[in-house]
Amino acid sequence: MKQDPSSAVDRQREIYVHGAAGRRSPVPVDMDELEIAARDVMAPEAFAYIAGGAGRESTMAANLAGFERLQIVPRMLRDVGERTIATEFLGHPRSTPLMLSPIGVLEMAHPEADLAVGRAAAACDIPYIYSNQASVAMETVAEAMGERSRYFQLYWSKSNDLVESFVHRAEAAGCEAIFVTLDTTLLGWRTRDLGLAYLPFLRGKGIAQYTADPVFRRLMREGVSDSAPRPPISVKALATLVESAMSYPGSTLSALGSGDALKAVRTFVDIYSRPTLTWDDLDFLRGCTDLPIVLKGIQHADDARRAVDAGMDGIMVSNHGGRQVDGAIGSIEALPVIAQAVNGQIDIAFDSGIRGGADIFKALALGADVVGIGRPYCYGLAIAGESGVRDVLTNLLADFELTMALAGIADAKDIGPEALRARSDFENGAAAS
């Protein structure tokens, strides 16, 4: 399937023509400006949660720096008049190599949250990985997306009954694969959130997948252990309770009067993550579903090999955008070694640090089959809702297509490691050959 040869050029032209008529999108094209614009419209707690990382945020920096150490070597006089950015993933053709990585608590960015993102993804024909920590239940977003592709991100809780229920709901909602996040069995030391002493889940935000689930509601009725937090009584604590009731389905007064809002928060905190998870547990998940299973959070070649041996369908090379382990390897640095270890036996998705079309190009060159975008689409959401997400996605795709063509490649499937050189190669005087 060939891409419209002028599609990226049309996007450029649209921006320039609108500018000549005095119309300019509120969503900046430049990624640094995009983040600043989002910060200006978001509450400090919301921006800290989305933009922040673990510790001193050195892993966030490593994600970006890793891309800067790679340089594209353009080739000349190659026919790029007709171009295609189509690819394949998990046995299905995809019109682009882009997907939307899961981001939780999107209500902190925009009231329409996951629903706006789902509509934008569907309009751009880009698969959306529904967050386990969504602000809108997967069934509602699936209805808005129609037949467009979507996946489900699974956080493995302490309740296998809940895990199974989530998976079966994802199947019924038309999700095409389960992405199991492995790197968040505990929350990382996120200094921006800790500095503000703010965790959205304690306010009932980002738990819509749970409160919509029959197994979770059963667990609420059964009660929680003494490990659940009990903040001291104060005016602020009461305000937080009201806030959690406002996020709970149905009437706020009913959620307060029944105690369901508080029960939901305490039950979630009690069962949210499972630090005892091991490779042996994957057999349980495989027994729950026939959907493809992708392991998200792989950063080491040995873990990639174990995923192959365990019969997984894919892996996602990701460090959670630098939100879990401070001082960890940048994901793009981990990718080539992992791709070599996998050797085409299973598909590879990638995220963490994508900020432009050149980054997409570089990730594909080093072995990724598809590439996930995270924070940038959330910034677009904060600025302009659904249309903001669409602007970010169409800009990224146009940037990627033009980068590919100007590098002398007409088909995204032909992007390989020979298109790149490490910056050190040039600094040491080595010539491109």
Coordinates of C-alpha atoms in Angstrom, one line a residue:
M1 CA 0.0 0.0 0.0
K2 CA 1.6 3.2 -1.2
Q3 CA 1.4 6.4 0.8
D4 CA 0.0 9.4 -1.0
P5 CA 3.3 10.8 -2.3
S6 CA 2.3 14.3 -1.2
S7 CA 0.8 13.5 2.2
A8 CA 3.7 14.9 4.3
V9 CA 4.1 17.8 1.8
D10 CA 0.4 18.5 2.2
R11 CA 0.8 18.7 5.9
Q12 CA 3.6 21.2 5.5
R13 CA 1.6 23.2 3.0
E14 CA -1.5 23.2 5.2
I15 CA 0.5 24.7 8.1
Y16 CA 2.0 27.4 5.8
V17 CA -1.2 28.3 4.0
H18 CA -3.1 28.6 7.3
G19 CA -0.3 30.8 8.6
A20 CA -0.6 33.1 5.6
A21 CA -4.3 33.5 6.5
G22 CA -3.4 34.4 10.0
R23 CA -4.4 31.0 11.5
R24 CA -1.9 29.0 13.5
S25 CA -2.5 25.9 15.6
P26 CA -2.2 26.4 19.4
V27 CA -0.2 23.2 19.4
P28 CA 3.4 24.0 18.7
V29 CA 5.3 21.9 16.1
D30 CA 8.6 22.1 18.1
M31 CA 8.6 19.5 20.9
D32 CA 10.3 21.7 23.5
E33 CA 7.7 24.4 22.9
L34 CA 5.0 21.8 23.0
E35 CA 6.0 20.8 26.5
I36 CA 6.2 24.4 27.7
A37 CA 2.7 25.2 26.2
A38 CA 1.3 22.1 28.0
R39 CA 2.9 23.1 31.3
D40 CA 1.3 26.5 31.0
V41 CA -2.2 25.1 30.9
M42 CA -1.9 22.2 33.3
A43 CA -2.1 22.3 37.1
P44 CA 1.4 21.9 38.7
E45 CA 0.5 18.5 40.1
A46 CA -0.8 17.3 36.7
F47 CA 2.3 18.5 34.8
A48 CA 4.6 16.9 37.4
Y49 CA 2.9 13.6 37.1
I50 CA 3.0 13.5 33.3
A51 CA 6.4 15.2 32.7
G52 CA 8.4 13.8 35.7
G53 CA 10.7 10.8 36.0
A54 CA 12.4 8.9 38.7
G55 CA 15.1 10.3 41.0
R56 CA 17.3 12.9 39.3
E57 CA 15.6 12.1 36.0
S58 CA 18.9 10.9 34.5
T59 CA 17.1 8.1 32.7
M60 CA 14.8 10.6 31.0
A61 CA 17.9 12.5 29.9
A62 CA 19.6 9.2 28.7
N63 CA 16.6 8.4 26.6
L64 CA 17.0 11.7 24.7
A65 CA 20.8 11.7 24.6
G66 CA 20.8 8.2 23.2
F67 CA 19.1 9.4 20.0
E68 CA 21.5 12.4 19.8
R69 CA 24.4 10.0 19.7
L70 CA 23.0 8.5 16.5
Q71 CA 23.2 10.3 13.2
I72 CA 21.4 9.6 9.9
V73 CA 23.5 9.3 6.8
P74 CA 21.4 10.5 3.8
R75 CA 21.8 8.9 0.4
M76 CA 21.3 10.8 -2.8
L77 CA 19.6 10.3 -6.2
R78 CA 17.2 7.6 -5.1
D79 CA 13.6 7.7 -6.4
V80 CA 11.4 8.7 -3.4
G81 CA 8.5 10.0 -5.5
E82 CA 6.3 7.3 -4.2
R83 CA 6.6 6.5 -0.5
T84 CA 5.1 4.1 2.0
I85 CA 5.4 4.3 5.8
A86 CA 3.2 1.1 6.2
T87 CA 4.5 -1.8 8.3
E88 CA 3.4 -5.0 10.0
F89 CA 3.1 -5.8 13.7
L90 CA 1.8 -9.0 15.3
G91 CA 0.7 -10.4 11.9
H92 CA -1.4 -7.4 11.0
P93 CA -0.6 -4.7 8.4
R94 CA -0.4 -1.2 9.8
S95 CA -0.6 2.0 7.8
T96 CA 2.1 3.6 9.9
P97 CA 4.9 2.4 12.3
L98 CA 3.5 4.6 15.1
M99 CA 1.4 3.6 18.1
L100 CA 0.2 5.5 21.2
S101 CA 1.9 4.2 24.4
P102 CA -0.3 4.0 27.5
I103 CA -0.4 7.0 29.8
G104 CA -2.5 6.9 32.9
V105 CA -4.7 9.5 34.6
L106 CA -5.3 11.5 31.4
E107 CA -8.1 13.4 33.1
M108 CA -5.3 15.4 34.7
A109 CA -4.5 16.7 31.2
H110 CA -8.0 17.1 29.8
P111 CA -11.6 16.3 30.9
E112 CA -12.2 14.0 27.9
A113 CA -9.0 12.1 28.7
D114 CA -8.7 8.7 27.1
L115 CA -11.9 9.3 25.0
A116 CA -10.3 12.2 23.2
V117 CA -7.1 10.3 22.6
G118 CA -9.0 7.3 21.3
R119 CA -10.9 9.4 18.8
A120 CA -7.7 11.1 17.6
A121 CA -5.9 7.7 17.2
A122 CA -8.8 6.3 15.3
A123 CA -8.9 9.3 13.0
C124 CA -5.2 8.9 12.2
D125 CA -5.4 5.1 12.0
I126 CA -2.9 4.7 14.8
P127 CA -3.3 1.9 17.3
Y128 CA -3.9 3.0 20.9
I129 CA -2.7 1.0 23.9
Y130 CA -5.3 1.6 26.5
S131 CA -3.8 2.3 29.9
N132 CA -4.6 0.0 32.9
Q133 CA -4.7 3.3 34.8
A134 CA -7.2 5.0 32.5
S135 CA -9.6 7.7 33.4
V136 CA -12.3 6.2 31.0
A137 CA -13.2 2.6 30.9
M138 CA -11.9 0.6 27.9
E139 CA -15.4 -0.3 26.7
T140 CA -16.3 3.4 26.3
V141 CA -13.2 4.2 24.4
A142 CA -13.6 1.1 22.2
E143 CA -17.0 2.2 21.2
A144 CA -15.7 5.6 20.2
M145 CA -12.9 4.1 18.1
G146 CA -15.1 1.8 16.1
E147 CA -13.1 -0.8 14.1
R148 CA -9.7 0.9 14.6
S149 CA -6.9 -1.0 16.2
R150 CA -6.3 -1.0 20.0
Y151 CA -4.4 -2.9 22.6
F152 CA -4.6 -3.2 26.3
Q153 CA -1.8 -2.5 28.8
L154 CA -2.0 -4.8 31.8
Y155 CA -0.5 -4.0 35.3
W156 CA -0.4 -7.4 37.1
S157 CA -2.2 -6.9 40.4
K158 CA -2.1 -9.0 43.5
S159 CA -5.4 -10.6 42.4
N160 CA -5.2 -13.1 39.5
D161 CA -9.0 -13.0 39.4
L162 CA -8.8 -9.3 38.6
V163 CA -6.0 -9.9 36.0
E164 CA -8.2 -12.4 34.2
S165 CA -11.2 -10.1 34.3
F166 CA -9.2 -7.3 32.8
V167 CA -8.0 -9.6 30.0
H168 CA -11.5 -10.9 29.2
R169 CA -12.9 -7.3 29.1
A170 CA -10.0 -6.3 26.8
E171 CA -11.0 -9.2 24.5
A172 CA -14.6 -8.2 24.5
A173 CA -13.6 -4.6 23.8
G174 CA -11.8 -5.6 20.6
C175 CA -8.2 -5.2 21.9
E176 CA -5.8 -7.1 19.6
A177 CA -3.1 -7.8 22.1
I178 CA -2.2 -7.6 25.8
F179 CA 0.9 -5.5 26.7
V180 CA 2.1 -6.6 30.1
T181 CA 4.0 -3.9 31.9
L182 CA 6.9 -5.6 33.8
D183 CA 8.8 -2.6 35.1
T184 CA 6.2 -1.2 37.5
T185 CA 5.7 -3.9 40.1
L186 CA 6.5 -1.0 42.5
L187 CA 6.2 2.7 41.9
G188 CA 9.6 4.4 41.2
W189 CA 10.9 7.2 43.4
R190 CA 9.3 10.0 41.4
T191 CA 10.7 13.2 42.9
R192 CA 8.4 15.7 41.4
D193 CA 5.3 13.9 42.7
L194 CA 6.9 13.3 46.1
G195 CA 7.9 16.9 46.3
L196 CA 4.2 17.9 45.9
A197 CA 3.1 15.0 48.0
Y198 CA 0.6 14.2 45.3
L199 CA -0.5 10.8 44.0
P200 CA -3.7 11.0 41.8
F201 CA -4.9 7.5 42.7
L202 CA -5.5 8.5 46.3
R203 CA -8.0 11.0 44.9
G204 CA -9.8 8.4 42.9
K205 CA -8.2 9.4 39.6
G206 CA -6.9 7.0 37.0
I207 CA -8.8 3.9 38.4
A208 CA -11.7 3.8 35.9
Q209 CA -10.7 0.4 34.6
Y210 CA -11.0 -0.9 38.2
T211 CA -14.3 0.8 39.2
A212 CA -15.9 -0.6 36.0
D213 CA -14.8 -4.1 36.8
P214 CA -17.1 -6.7 38.5
V215 CA -14.2 -8.5 40.2
F216 CA -12.8 -5.3 41.6
R217 CA -16.2 -4.3 43.0
R218 CA -16.4 -7.7 44.6
L219 CA -13.0 -7.1 46.2
M220 CA -14.3 -3.7 47.5
R221 CA -17.1 -5.5 49.2
E222 CA -14.7 -8.1 50.7
G223 CA -12.6 -5.4 52.3
V224 CA -8.9 -4.5 52.3
S225 CA -6.0 -5.3 54.5
D226 CA -4.5 -3.0 57.1
S227 CA -1.7 -2.0 54.7
A228 CA -4.1 0.5 52.9
P229 CA -3.2 4.1 53.9
R230 CA -5.3 5.9 56.5
P231 CA -4.5 9.6 56.3
P232 CA -5.1 11.7 59.4
I233 CA -8.5 13.5 59.6
S234 CA -8.2 17.1 58.4
V235 CA -10.0 19.5 56.2
K236 CA -7.7 18.6 53.3
A237 CA -8.4 14.9 53.9
L238 CA -12.1 15.6 53.7
A239 CA -11.6 17.6 50.5
T240 CA -9.6 14.7 49.0
L241 CA -12.4 12.3 49.9
V242 CA -14.9 14.5 48.1
E243 CA -12.6 14.6 45.1
S244 CA -12.4 10.8 45.0
A245 CA -16.2 10.6 45.2
M246 CA -16.5 13.0 42.2
S247 CA -14.3 10.6 40.2
Y248 CA -16.4 7.5 41.2
P249 CA -19.1 6.4 38.7
G250 CA -22.6 7.7 39.4
S251 CA -23.7 10.2 42.0
T252 CA -21.1 11.9 44.1
L253 CA -23.4 12.0 47.1
S254 CA -24.1 8.3 46.7
A255 CA -20.4 7.5 46.5
L256 CA -19.8 9.4 49.7
G257 CA -22.8 8.1 51.5
S258 CA -22.1 4.4 50.6
G259 CA -18.4 4.8 51.3
D260 CA -17.7 3.3 47.8
A261 CA -15.3 6.0 46.8
L262 CA -13.1 5.5 49.8
K263 CA -13.4 1.7 49.4
A264 CA -12.3 1.9 45.8
V265 CA -9.2 3.9 46.6
R266 CA -8.2 1.7 49.5
T267 CA -8.8 -1.5 47.5
F268 CA -6.8 -0.2 44.6
V269 CA -3.8 0.8 46.8
D270 CA -4.0 -2.6 48.5
I271 CA -3.8 -4.7 45.3
Y272 CA -2.4 -2.4 42.6
S273 CA 1.0 -4.0 42.1
R274 CA 2.6 -7.3 42.6
P275 CA 6.4 -7.3 43.3
T276 CA 6.5 -11.1 43.5
L277 CA 5.8 -11.5 39.8
T278 CA 8.1 -13.9 38.0
W279 CA 8.5 -15.6 34.6
D280 CA 6.6 -18.6 35.9
D281 CA 3.4 -16.4 36.2
L282 CA 3.2 -15.9 32.4
D283 CA 1.7 -19.4 32.1
F284 CA -1.3 -18.2 33.9
L285 CA -1.8 -15.3 31.5
R286 CA -1.3 -17.5 28.5
G287 CA -4.1 -19.7 29.9
C288 CA -6.4 -16.7 30.2
T289 CA -6.3 -15.6 26.5
D290 CA -5.5 -16.5 23.0
L291 CA -4.6 -12.8 22.2
P292 CA -1.0 -12.1 21.5
I293 CA 1.0 -11.2 24.6
V294 CA 3.7 -8.5 24.4
L295 CA 6.1 -8.0 27.4
K296 CA 6.6 -4.2 28.0
G297 CA 9.7 -3.0 29.8
I298 CA 12.5 -5.2 28.3
Q299 CA 15.9 -3.7 28.6
H300 CA 18.3 -6.7 28.6
A301 CA 19.0 -9.2 25.8
D302 CA 18.7 -12.1 28.2
D303 CA 15.2 -11.1 29.2
A304 CA 14.3 -10.8 25.5
R305 CA 15.6 -14.3 24.9
R306 CA 13.5 -15.5 27.8
A307 CA 10.4 -13.9 26.3
V308 CA 11.0 -15.9 23.1
D309 CA 11.5 -19.1 25.1
A310 CA 8.3 -18.4 27.1
G311 CA 6.3 -18.3 23.9
M312 CA 5.5 -14.6 24.0
D313 CA 4.4 -12.9 20.8
G314 CA 6.4 -9.7 21.2
I315 CA 8.4 -7.4 23.4
M316 CA 8.4 -3.7 24.0
V317 CA 11.8 -2.2 24.6
S318 CA 10.9 0.5 27.1
N319 CA 12.1 2.0 30.4
H320 CA 8.7 3.6 31.2
G321 CA 9.9 6.9 29.9
G322 CA 12.5 7.1 32.7
R323 CA 9.8 7.0 35.4
Q324 CA 10.9 3.9 37.2
V325 CA 14.7 3.4 37.6
D326 CA 16.9 6.5 37.8
G327 CA 20.3 6.0 36.2
A328 CA 19.1 3.2 33.9
I329 CA 20.2 2.7 30.3
G330 CA 18.5 4.7 27.6
S331 CA 16.0 2.5 25.7
I332 CA 17.5 3.3 22.3
E333 CA 20.9 2.1 23.6
A334 CA 19.3 -1.2 24.6
L335 CA 17.4 -1.7 21.3
P336 CA 20.1 -3.0 18.9
V337 CA 21.5 -5.7 21.3
I338 CA 18.0 -6.8 22.0
A339 CA 17.1 -6.9 18.3
Q340 CA 20.1 -9.0 17.6
A341 CA 19.2 -11.4 20.4
V342 CA 15.6 -11.8 19.2
N343 CA 16.8 -12.2 15.6
G344 CA 13.3 -11.8 14.1
Q345 CA 11.7 -14.6 16.2
I346 CA 9.1 -12.2 17.7
D347 CA 8.1 -8.6 17.0
I348 CA 9.7 -5.6 18.7
A349 CA 7.9 -2.5 19.8
F350 CA 9.8 0.5 21.2
D351 CA 9.2 3.5 23.3
S352 CA 10.9 6.0 25.7
G353 CA 12.3 9.2 24.3
I354 CA 10.6 9.6 20.9
R355 CA 10.4 13.3 20.2
G356 CA 10.4 13.6 16.4
G357 CA 10.4 11.9 13.0
A358 CA 14.2 11.3 13.1
D359 CA 13.8 9.4 16.4
I360 CA 11.1 7.1 14.8
F361 CA 13.5 6.6 11.9
K362 CA 16.4 5.7 14.2
A363 CA 14.4 3.2 16.2
L364 CA 13.2 1.4 13.1
A365 CA 16.8 1.3 11.8
L366 CA 18.0 -0.4 15.0
G367 CA 15.4 -3.1 14.9
A368 CA 12.0 -1.9 16.1
D369 CA 8.9 -3.0 14.1
V370 CA 6.7 -0.2 15.6
V371 CA 7.4 2.8 17.7
G372 CA 5.3 4.2 20.6
I373 CA 4.9 7.9 21.4
G374 CA 4.0 9.0 24.9
R375 CA 4.3 12.4 26.6
P376 CA 4.0 14.5 23.3
Y377 CA 0.5 13.3 22.6
C378 CA -0.5 14.0 26.2
Y379 CA 0.8 17.5 25.8
G380 CA -1.3 18.0 22.7
L381 CA -4.3 16.7 24.7
A382 CA -3.7 19.2 27.4
I383 CA -3.5 22.1 25.0
A384 CA -6.4 21.4 22.6
G385 CA -8.0 18.1 23.5
E386 CA -8.7 15.7 20.6
S387 CA -7.6 18.1 17.9
G388 CA -4.4 18.7 19.9
V389 CA -3.6 15.0 19.8
R390 CA -4.3 14.9 16.1
D391 CA -2.0 17.8 15.4
V392 CA 0.9 16.1 17.3
L393 CA 0.3 12.8 15.5
T394 CA 0.0 14.2 12.0
N395 CA 3.1 16.4 12.6
L396 CA 5.1 13.4 13.7
L397 CA 4.1 11.3 10.8
A398 CA 4.9 14.1 8.3
D399 CA 8.3 14.6 9.9
F400 CA 9.0 10.9 9.8
E401 CA 8.0 10.5 6.2
L402 CA 10.0 13.5 5.0
T403 CA 13.1 12.3 7.1
M404 CA 12.8 8.9 5.5
A405 CA 12.5 10.3 2.0
L406 CA 15.3 12.8 2.4
A407 CA 17.5 10.0 3.7
G408 CA 16.9 8.3 0.3
I409 CA 14.5 5.6 1.4
A410 CA 11.0 5.2 -0.1
D411 CA 9.7 2.3 2.0
A412 CA 9.8 2.2 5.8
K413 CA 10.5 -1.5 5.7
D414 CA 13.8 -0.8 4.0
I415 CA 15.1 1.3 6.9
G416 CA 18.1 -0.5 8.4
P417 CA 21.2 0.0 10.6
E418 CA 23.3 1.0 7.5
A419 CA 21.3 4.3 7.5
L420 CA 22.9 5.3 10.8
R421 CA 26.3 6.1 12.2
A422 CA 27.2 6.8 15.8
R423 CA 28.3 10.3 16.5
S424 CA 31.6 9.0 17.9
D425 CA 32.4 7.5 14.5
F426 CA 32.5 11.0 13.0
E427 CA 34.2 12.5 16.0
N428 CA 37.0 9.9 15.7
G429 CA 37.4 10.7 12.0
A430 CA 35.8 7.6 10.5
A431 CA 34.2 8.1 7.1
A432 CA 30.8 6.9 6.2
S433 CA 31.1 4.1 3.7

